[in-house]
Short mmCIF file of C-alpha atoms in Angstrom, two decimals:
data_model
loop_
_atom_site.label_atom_id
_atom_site.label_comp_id
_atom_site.label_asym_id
_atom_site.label_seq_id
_atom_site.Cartn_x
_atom_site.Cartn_y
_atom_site.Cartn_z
CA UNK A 234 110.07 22.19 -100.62
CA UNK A 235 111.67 25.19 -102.89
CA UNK A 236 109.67 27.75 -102.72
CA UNK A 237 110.07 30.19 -105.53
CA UNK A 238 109.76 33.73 -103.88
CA UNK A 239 109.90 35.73 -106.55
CA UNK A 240 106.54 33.64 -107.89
CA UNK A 241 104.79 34.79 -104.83
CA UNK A 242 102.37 37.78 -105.34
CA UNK A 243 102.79 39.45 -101.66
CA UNK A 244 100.39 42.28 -102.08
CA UNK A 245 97.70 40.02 -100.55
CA UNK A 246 99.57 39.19 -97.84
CA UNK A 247 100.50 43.18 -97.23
CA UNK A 248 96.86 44.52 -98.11
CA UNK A 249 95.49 41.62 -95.33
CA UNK A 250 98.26 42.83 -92.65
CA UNK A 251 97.21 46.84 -93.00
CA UNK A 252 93.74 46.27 -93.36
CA UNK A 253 93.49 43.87 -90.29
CA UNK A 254 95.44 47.17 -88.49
CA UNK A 255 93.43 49.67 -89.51
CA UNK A 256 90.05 47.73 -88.84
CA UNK A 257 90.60 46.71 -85.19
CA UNK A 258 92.47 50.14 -84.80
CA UNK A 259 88.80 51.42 -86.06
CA UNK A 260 87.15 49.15 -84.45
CA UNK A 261 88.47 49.58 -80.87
CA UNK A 262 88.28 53.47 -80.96
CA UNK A 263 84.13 53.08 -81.95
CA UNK A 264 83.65 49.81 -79.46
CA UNK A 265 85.33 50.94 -76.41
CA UNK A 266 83.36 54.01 -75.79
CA UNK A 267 80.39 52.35 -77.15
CA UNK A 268 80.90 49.37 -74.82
CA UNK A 269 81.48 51.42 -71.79
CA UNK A 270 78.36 53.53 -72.45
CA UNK A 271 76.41 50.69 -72.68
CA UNK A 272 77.56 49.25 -69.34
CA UNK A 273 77.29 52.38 -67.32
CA UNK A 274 74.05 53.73 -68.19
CA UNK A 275 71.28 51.88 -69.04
CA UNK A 276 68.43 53.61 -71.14
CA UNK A 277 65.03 52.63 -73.10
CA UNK A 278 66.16 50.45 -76.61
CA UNK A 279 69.73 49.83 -74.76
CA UNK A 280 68.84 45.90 -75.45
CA UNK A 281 67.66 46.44 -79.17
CA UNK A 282 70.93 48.60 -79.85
CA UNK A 283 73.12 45.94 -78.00
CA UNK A 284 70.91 43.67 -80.42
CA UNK A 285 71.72 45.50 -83.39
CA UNK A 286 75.71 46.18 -83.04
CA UNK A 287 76.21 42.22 -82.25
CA UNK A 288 73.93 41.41 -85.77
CA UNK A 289 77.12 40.94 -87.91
CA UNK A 290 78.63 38.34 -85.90
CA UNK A 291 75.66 35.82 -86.47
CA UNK A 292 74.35 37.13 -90.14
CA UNK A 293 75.68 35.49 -93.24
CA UNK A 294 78.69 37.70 -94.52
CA UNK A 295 76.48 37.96 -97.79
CA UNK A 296 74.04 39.54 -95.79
CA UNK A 297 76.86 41.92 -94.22
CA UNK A 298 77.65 42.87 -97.86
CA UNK A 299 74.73 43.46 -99.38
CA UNK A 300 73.43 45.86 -96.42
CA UNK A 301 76.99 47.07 -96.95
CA UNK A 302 75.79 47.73 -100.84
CA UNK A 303 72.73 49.40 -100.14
CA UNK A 304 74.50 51.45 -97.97
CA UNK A 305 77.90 52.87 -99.74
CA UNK A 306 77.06 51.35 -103.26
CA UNK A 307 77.22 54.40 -105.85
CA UNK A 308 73.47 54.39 -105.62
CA UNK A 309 73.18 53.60 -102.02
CA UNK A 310 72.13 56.26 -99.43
CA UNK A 311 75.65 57.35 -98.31
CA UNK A 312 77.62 55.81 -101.70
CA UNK A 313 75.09 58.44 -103.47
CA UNK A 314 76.11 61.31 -101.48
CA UNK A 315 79.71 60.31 -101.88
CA UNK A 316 79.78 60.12 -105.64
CA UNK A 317 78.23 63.33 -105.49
CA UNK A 318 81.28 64.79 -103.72
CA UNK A 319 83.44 62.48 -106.48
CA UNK A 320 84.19 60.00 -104.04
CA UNK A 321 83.78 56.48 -104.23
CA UNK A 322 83.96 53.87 -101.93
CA UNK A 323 83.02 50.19 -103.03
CA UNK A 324 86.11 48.62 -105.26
CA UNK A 325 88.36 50.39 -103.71
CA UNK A 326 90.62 48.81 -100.12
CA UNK A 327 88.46 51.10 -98.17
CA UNK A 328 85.69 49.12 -98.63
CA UNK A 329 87.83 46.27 -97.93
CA UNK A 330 88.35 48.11 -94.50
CA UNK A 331 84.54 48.96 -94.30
CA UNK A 332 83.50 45.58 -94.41
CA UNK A 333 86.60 43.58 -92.41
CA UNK A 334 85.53 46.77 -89.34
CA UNK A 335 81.52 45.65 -89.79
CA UNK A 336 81.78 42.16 -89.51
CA UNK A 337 85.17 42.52 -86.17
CA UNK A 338 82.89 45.35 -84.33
CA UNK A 339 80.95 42.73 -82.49
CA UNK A 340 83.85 40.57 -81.22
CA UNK A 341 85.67 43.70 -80.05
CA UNK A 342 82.19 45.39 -78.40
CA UNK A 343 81.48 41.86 -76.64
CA UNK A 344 84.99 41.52 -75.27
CA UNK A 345 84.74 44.86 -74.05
CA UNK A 346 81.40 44.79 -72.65
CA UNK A 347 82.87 41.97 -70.76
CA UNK A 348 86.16 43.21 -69.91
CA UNK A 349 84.25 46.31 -67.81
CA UNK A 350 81.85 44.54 -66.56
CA UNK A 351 84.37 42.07 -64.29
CA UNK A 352 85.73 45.15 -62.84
CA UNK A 353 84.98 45.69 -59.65
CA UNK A 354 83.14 48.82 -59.21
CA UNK A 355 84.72 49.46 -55.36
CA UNK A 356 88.12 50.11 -57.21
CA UNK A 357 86.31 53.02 -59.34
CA UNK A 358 85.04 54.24 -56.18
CA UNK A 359 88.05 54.29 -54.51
CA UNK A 360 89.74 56.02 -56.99
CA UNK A 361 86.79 59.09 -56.76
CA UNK A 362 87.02 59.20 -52.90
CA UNK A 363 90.94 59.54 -53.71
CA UNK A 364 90.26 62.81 -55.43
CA UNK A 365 89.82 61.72 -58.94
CA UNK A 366 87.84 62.44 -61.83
CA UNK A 367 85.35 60.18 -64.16
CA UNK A 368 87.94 60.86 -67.00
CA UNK A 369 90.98 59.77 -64.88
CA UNK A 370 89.13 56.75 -63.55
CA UNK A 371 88.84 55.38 -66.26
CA UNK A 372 92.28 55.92 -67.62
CA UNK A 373 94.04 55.23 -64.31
CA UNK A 374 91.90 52.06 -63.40
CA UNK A 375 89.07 50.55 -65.04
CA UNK A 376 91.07 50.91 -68.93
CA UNK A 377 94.32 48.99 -66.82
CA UNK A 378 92.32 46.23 -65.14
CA UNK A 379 89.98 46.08 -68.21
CA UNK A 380 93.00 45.21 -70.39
CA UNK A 381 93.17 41.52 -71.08
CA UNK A 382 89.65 41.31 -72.06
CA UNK A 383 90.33 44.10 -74.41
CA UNK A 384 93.57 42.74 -75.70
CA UNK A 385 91.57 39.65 -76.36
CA UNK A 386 88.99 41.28 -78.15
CA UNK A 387 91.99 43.67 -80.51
CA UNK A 388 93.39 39.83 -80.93
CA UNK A 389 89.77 38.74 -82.20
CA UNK A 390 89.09 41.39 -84.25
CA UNK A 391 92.20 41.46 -85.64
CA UNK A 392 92.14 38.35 -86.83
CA UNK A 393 88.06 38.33 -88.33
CA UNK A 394 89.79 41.31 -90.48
CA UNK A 395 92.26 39.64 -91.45
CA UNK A 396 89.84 36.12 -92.14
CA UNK A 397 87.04 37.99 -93.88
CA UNK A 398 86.14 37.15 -97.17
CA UNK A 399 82.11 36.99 -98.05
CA UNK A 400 81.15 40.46 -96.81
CA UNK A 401 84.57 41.85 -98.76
CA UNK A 402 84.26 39.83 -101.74
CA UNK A 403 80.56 41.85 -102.44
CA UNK A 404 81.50 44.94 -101.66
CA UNK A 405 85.29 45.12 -102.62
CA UNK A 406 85.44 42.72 -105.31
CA UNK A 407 88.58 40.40 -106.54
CA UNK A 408 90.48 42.81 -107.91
CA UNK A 409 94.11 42.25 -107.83
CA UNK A 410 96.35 44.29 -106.64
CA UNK A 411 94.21 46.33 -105.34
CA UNK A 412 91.37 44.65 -103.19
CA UNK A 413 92.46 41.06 -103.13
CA UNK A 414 93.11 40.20 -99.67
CA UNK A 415 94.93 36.64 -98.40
CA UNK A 416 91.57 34.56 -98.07
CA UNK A 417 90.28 35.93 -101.68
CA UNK A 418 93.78 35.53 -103.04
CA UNK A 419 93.53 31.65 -101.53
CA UNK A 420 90.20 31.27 -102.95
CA UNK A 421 90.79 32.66 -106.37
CA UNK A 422 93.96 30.48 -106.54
CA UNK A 423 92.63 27.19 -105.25
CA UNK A 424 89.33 27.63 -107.49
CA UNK A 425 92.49 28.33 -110.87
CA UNK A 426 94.61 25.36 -109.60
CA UNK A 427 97.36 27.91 -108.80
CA UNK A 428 97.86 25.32 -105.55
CA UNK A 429 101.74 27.04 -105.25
CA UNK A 430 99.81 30.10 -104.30
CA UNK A 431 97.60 28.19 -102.38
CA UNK A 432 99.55 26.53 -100.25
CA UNK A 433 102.04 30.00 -99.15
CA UNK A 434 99.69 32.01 -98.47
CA UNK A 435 97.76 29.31 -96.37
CA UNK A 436 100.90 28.73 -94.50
CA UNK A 437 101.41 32.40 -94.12
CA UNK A 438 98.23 32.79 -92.34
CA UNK A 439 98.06 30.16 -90.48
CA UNK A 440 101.55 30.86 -88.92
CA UNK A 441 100.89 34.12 -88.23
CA UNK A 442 97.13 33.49 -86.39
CA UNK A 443 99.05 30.62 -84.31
CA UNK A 444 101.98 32.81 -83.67
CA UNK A 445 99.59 36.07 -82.33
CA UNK A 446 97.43 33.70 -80.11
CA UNK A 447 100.37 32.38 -78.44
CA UNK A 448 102.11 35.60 -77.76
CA UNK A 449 98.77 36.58 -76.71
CA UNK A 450 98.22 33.93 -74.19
CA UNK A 451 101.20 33.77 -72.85
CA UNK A 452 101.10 37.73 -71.88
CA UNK A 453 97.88 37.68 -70.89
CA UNK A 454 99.12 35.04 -67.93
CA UNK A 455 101.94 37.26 -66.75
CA UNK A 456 99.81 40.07 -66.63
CA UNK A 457 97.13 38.13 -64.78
CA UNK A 458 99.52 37.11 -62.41
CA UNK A 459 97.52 39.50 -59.42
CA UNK B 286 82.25 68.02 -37.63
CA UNK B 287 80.01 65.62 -39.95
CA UNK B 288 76.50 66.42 -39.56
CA UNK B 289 73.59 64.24 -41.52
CA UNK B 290 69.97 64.23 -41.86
CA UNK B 291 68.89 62.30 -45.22
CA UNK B 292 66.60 59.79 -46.62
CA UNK B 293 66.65 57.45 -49.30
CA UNK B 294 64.39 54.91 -51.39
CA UNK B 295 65.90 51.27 -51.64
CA UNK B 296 63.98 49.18 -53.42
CA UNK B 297 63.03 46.80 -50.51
CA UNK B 298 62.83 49.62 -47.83
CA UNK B 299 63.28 53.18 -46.76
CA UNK B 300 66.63 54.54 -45.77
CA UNK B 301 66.52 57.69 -42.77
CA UNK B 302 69.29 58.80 -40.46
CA UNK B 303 70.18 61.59 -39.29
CA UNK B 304 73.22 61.70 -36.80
CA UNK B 305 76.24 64.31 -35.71
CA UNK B 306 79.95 63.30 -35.05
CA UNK B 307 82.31 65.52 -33.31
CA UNK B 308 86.00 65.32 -34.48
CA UNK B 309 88.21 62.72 -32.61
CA UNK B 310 84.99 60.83 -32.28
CA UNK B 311 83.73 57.54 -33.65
CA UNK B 312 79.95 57.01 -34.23
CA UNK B 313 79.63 53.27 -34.84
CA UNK B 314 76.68 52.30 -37.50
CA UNK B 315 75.75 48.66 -36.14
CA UNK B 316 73.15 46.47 -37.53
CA UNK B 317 72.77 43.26 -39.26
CA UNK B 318 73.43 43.06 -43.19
CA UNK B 319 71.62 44.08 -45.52
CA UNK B 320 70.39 47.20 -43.01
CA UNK B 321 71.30 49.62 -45.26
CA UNK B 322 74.63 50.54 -42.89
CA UNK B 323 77.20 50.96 -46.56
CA UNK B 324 74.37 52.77 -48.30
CA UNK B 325 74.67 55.67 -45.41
CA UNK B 326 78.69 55.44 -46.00
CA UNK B 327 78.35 55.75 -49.66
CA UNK B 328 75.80 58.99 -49.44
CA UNK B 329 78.23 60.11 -47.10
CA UNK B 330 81.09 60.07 -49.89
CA UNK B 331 78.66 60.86 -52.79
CA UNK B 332 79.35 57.61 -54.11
CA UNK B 333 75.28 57.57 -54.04
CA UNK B 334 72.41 60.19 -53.70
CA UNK B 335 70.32 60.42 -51.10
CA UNK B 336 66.54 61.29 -51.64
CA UNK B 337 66.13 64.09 -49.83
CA UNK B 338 68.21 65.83 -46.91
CA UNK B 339 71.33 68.03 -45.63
CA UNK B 340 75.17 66.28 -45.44
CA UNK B 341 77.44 69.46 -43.89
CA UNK B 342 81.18 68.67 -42.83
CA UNK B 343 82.89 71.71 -40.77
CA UNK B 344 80.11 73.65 -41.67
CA UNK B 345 80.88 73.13 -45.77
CA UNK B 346 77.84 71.57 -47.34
CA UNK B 347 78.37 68.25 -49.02
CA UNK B 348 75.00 67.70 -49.91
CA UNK B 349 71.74 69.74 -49.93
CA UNK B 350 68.09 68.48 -51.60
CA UNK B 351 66.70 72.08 -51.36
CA UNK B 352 70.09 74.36 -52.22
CA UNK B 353 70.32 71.86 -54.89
CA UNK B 354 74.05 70.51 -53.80
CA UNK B 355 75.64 67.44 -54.44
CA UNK B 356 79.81 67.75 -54.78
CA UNK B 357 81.15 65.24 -56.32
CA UNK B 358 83.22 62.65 -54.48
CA UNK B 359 86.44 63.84 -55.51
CA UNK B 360 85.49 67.00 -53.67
CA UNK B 361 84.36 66.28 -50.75
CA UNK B 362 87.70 65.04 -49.08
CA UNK B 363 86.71 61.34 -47.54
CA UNK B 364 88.58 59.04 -46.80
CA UNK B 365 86.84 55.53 -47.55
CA UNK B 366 88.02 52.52 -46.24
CA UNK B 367 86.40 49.79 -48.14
CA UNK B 368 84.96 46.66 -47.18
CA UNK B 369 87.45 44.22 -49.45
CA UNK B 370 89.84 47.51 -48.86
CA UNK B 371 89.74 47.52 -52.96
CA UNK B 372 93.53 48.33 -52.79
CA UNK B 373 94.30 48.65 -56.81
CA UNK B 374 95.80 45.06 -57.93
CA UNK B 375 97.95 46.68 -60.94
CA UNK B 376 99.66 49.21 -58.34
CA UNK B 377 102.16 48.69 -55.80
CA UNK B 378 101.90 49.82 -52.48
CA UNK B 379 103.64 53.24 -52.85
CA UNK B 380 101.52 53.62 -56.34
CA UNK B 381 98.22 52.70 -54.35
CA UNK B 382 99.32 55.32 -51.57
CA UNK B 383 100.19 58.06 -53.63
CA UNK B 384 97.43 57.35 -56.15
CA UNK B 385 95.01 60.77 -55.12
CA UNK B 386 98.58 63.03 -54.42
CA UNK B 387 98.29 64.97 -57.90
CA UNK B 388 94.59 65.80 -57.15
CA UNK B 389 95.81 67.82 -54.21
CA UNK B 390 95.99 71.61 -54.63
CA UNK B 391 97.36 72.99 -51.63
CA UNK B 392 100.89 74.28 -51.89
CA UNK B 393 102.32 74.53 -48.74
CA UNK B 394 102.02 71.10 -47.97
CA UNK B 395 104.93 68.89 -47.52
CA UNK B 396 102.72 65.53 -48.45
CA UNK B 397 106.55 63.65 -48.40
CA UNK B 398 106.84 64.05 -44.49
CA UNK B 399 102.70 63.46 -44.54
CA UNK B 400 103.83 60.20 -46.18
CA UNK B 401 106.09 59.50 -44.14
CA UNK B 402 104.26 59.93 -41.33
CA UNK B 403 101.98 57.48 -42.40
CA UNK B 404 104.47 54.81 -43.06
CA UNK B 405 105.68 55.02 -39.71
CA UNK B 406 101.63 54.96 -37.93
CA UNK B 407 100.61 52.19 -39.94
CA UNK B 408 104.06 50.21 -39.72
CA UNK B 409 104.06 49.37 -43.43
CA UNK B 410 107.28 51.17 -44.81
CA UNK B 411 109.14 48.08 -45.39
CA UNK B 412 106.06 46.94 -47.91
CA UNK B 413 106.32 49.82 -50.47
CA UNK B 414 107.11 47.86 -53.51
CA UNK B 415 104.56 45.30 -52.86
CA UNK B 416 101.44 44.05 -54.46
CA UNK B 417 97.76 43.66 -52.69
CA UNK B 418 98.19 39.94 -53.72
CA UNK B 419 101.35 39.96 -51.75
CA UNK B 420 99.65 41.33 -48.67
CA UNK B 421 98.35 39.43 -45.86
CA UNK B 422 94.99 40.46 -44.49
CA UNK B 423 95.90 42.45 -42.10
CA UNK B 424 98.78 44.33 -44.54
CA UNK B 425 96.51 45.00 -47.00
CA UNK B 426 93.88 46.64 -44.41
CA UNK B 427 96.82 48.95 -43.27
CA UNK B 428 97.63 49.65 -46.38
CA UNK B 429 93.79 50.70 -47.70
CA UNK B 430 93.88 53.18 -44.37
CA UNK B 431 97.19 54.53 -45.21
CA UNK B 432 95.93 55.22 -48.78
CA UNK B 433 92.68 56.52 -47.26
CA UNK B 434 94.74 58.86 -45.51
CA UNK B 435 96.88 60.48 -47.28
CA UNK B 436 94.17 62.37 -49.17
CA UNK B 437 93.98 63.87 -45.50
CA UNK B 438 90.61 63.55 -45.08
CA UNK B 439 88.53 65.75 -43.24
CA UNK B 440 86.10 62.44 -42.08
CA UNK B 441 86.82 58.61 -42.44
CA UNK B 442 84.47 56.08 -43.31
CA UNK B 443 84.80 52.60 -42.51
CA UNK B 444 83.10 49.32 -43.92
CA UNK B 445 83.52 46.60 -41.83
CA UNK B 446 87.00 47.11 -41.16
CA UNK B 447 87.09 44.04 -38.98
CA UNK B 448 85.14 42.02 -40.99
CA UNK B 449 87.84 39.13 -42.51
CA UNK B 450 90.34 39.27 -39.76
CA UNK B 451 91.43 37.02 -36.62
CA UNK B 452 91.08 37.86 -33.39
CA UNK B 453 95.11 39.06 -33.00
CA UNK B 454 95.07 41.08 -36.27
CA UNK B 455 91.71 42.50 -34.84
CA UNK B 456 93.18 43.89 -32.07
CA UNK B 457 95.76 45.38 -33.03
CA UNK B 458 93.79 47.79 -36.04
CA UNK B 459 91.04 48.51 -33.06
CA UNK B 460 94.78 49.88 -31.58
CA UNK B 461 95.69 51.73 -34.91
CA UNK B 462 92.13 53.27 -35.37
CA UNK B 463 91.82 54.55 -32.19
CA UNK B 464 96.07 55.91 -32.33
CA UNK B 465 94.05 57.59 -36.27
CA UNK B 466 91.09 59.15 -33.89
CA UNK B 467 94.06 60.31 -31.71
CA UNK B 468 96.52 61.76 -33.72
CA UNK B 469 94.37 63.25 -36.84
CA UNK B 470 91.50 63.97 -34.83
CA UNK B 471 88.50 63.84 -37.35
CA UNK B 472 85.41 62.25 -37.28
CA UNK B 473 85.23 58.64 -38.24
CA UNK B 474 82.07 56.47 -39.25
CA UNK B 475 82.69 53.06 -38.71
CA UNK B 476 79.77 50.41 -40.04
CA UNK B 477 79.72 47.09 -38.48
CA UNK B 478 77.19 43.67 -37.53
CA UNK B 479 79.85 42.67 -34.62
CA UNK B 480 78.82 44.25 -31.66
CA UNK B 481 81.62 43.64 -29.97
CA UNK B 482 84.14 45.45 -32.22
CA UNK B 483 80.94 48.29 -31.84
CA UNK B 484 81.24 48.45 -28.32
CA UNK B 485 84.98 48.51 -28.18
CA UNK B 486 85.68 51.70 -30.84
CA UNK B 487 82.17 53.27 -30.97
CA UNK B 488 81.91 56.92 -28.95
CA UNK B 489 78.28 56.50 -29.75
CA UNK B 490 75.97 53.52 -31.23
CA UNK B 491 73.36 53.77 -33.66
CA UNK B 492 71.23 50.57 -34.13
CA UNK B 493 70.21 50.53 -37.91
CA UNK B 494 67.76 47.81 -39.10
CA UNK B 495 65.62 47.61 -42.23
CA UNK B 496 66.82 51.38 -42.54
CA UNK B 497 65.79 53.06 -40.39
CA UNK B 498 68.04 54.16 -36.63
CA UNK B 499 66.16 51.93 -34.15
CA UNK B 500 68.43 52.88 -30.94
CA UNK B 501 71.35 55.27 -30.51
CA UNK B 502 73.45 55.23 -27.23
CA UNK B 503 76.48 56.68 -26.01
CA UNK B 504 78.89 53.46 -24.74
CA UNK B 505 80.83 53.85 -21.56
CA UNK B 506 83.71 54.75 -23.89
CA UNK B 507 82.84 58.01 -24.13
CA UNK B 508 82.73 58.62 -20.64
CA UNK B 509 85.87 57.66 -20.05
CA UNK B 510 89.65 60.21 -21.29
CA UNK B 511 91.44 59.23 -24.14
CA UNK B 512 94.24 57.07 -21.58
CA UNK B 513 91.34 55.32 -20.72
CA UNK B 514 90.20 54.54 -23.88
CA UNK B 515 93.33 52.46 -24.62
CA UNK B 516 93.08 50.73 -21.26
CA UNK B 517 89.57 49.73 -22.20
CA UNK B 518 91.53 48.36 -25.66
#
């Protein structure tokens, strides 16, 4: 097939990439600590928050993005104290970020969640007989032989970012150029008959996905390897 | 010298000991499991908190209900040899040994002869750039009481050192504990269900069941000098 490249509209494909980095970037720094909390001390509510920060994984995107609405929409309770300070959020890629973040946080929490819980508390005391502190504990051996499960939830997350569409689409919009992502650009195109379109940016993605699990799995054995 | 008086709620039953051991000398928790013999070892090492009670080593307080003490683990200068030794799987040997080195403070100290030292007790210099999964049994328990060392403890707790080894391997650690006893001469806890292995290292015995110290005895070890000891061995 001869593709013409100079057809191919690549800000999708370069809006999905950064946004899918910034959102399990985000993502990881709010899930880690959150996961680890979680798993160390155990308080009243502890189930109904665990409840609540796993709802996006099983509620319809719409749902996602209309909560999303209410919440930064120019009249919603944060959007309205934004566009007070002259910013704005929905229609713009941040919102793109906002929502692809919402709907990954789950996937990475979960992972996490696991990934502590299967270490073995004995090494964590160990490591505080040995002279150190909660802080370097963690760093020097639960965060290490928590890894895969965490890389495995990045790899996740990752990729919901880079797959959303229904939670983005309502609070981001279609807007080329500026908040059309890969799956909106795929379902704008298919629904115009643009199939040329189509069918690149479908390969694209699916190339890429298949390529990251397999580098993925493959490391993830060699570091298992003890 | 390690001297203990505490108590403790379990959930299924009441925890209460209260024992003194001299340095050079091992006092030898034995009981079956589930007697409550690692929850003493882990209020020893503040890996827990006891109820109520007084845990002094060489006259520094470790733990105190009334004064309101409780140092943290890190300070209290334990060495801990765990039950599944819990040697770190992404380290090597060397990393797992010199894992607590930059939480020393002291100066002075020449910790690569210390090191070395250790190497040469424990006989496990030529396994440096190793992993635990490359470790037989009783490597990786030489190993765990290397890196338990090297902190230089001022006490060492044991948890069923004995527990997952044959009957050759066995005999030679009851050799190296009693050469540690010997040659670093600081008190040393050991928790065991074997009674044999109890009667073999223990200076003293204290019976635990449901927790609470049922019997405690001296064991004709005691009465006998140290050459004596490793005839007895």
């Amino acid at each position: 097939m001869n593709i013409p490249w100079d057809l191919i509209d690549w800000f999708p494909i370069w809006l999905s990439i950064k946004v899918a980095f910034l959102s399990a970037g985000l993502v990881a720094v709010l899930a880690l600590p959150l996961a680890r909390l979680m798993e160390k001390y155990s308080f009243r509510g502890r189930d109904a928050v665990e409840a609540f920060v796993t709802l996006p994984l099983v509620l319809p995107p719409s749902v996602v993005g209309y909560g999303l609405l209410v919440l930064i929409g120019r009249r919603g309770l944060l959007g309205n104290f934004l566009h007070n300070m002259g910013l704005s959020l929905v229609f713009t890629w941040w919102a793109v970020v906002i929502a692809a973040s919402v709907v990954a946080f789950p996937l990475m929490y979960q992972s996490a969640r696991g990934a502590f819980a299967s270490v073995n508390p004995d090494y964590e005391k160990a490591a505080r007989t040995l002279g150190a502190g909660e802080l370097a504990v963690f760093f020097r051996v639960t965060l290490p032989l928590a890894w895969p499960g965490i890389l495995s939830g990045l790899v996740l997350s990752f990729a919901r970012a880079m797959g959303e569409f229904g939670a983005t689409l309502m609070v981001a919009g279609n807007i080329p150029g500026r908040t059309q992502t890969i799956p909106l650009a795929i379902y704008f195109a298919v629904e115009s008959g643009d199939k040329l379109t189509a069918n690149t940016l479908v390969a694209i993605i699916s190339v890429f996905c298949f390529a990251l699990i397999l580098w993925v799995n493959r490391w993830k054995k060699k570091y298992q390897q003890y | 010298m390690l001297k203990a008086d505490f108590k403790k709620e379990l959930w299924h039953f009441n925890l209460q000991v209260s024992f003194e051991v001299f340095a050079g000398q091992v006092l030898v928790l034995w009981g079956p499991s589930g007697a409550g013999k690692t929850t003493v070892l882990e209020c020893l090492a503040g890996l827990r908190h006891p109820d109520e009670g007084q845990i002094s080593l060489n006259k520094k307080l470790l733990f105190s209900s009334i004064d309101r003490i409780n140092l943290p683990s890190r300070k209290r200068r334990i060495g801990y040899l765990f039950q599944n030794y819990a040697l770190f799987p992404h380290m090597t040997v060397g990393e797992n040994i010199d894992f607590g080195r930059r939480y020393q403070s002291d100066k002075d100290f020449s910790y690569q002869r210390w090191r070395k030292d250790l190497m040469e007790a424990f006989g496990i210099g030529h396994l440096i750039t190793r992993y635990s999964y490359q470790l037989s049994g009783g490597e990786k328990q030489r190993v765990a009481l290397a890196r338990a060392m090297a902190v230089r403890p001022d006490l060492l707790l044991l948890d069923e050192p004995f527990s997952s080894l044959d009957h050759e391997t066995k005999l030679d650690l009851r050799h190296e504990l009693n050469a540690v006893k010997k040659t670093w001469d600081i008190p040393v806890v050991l928790v065991t269900h074997d009674r044999e292995d109890a009667d073999a290292l223990g200076d003293c015995i204290i019976t635990i069941d449901h927790g609470q110290m049922i019997q405690s005895q001296r064991t004709q070890t005691a009465y006998n000098n140290d050459t004596q000891i490793y005839t007895v061995l």
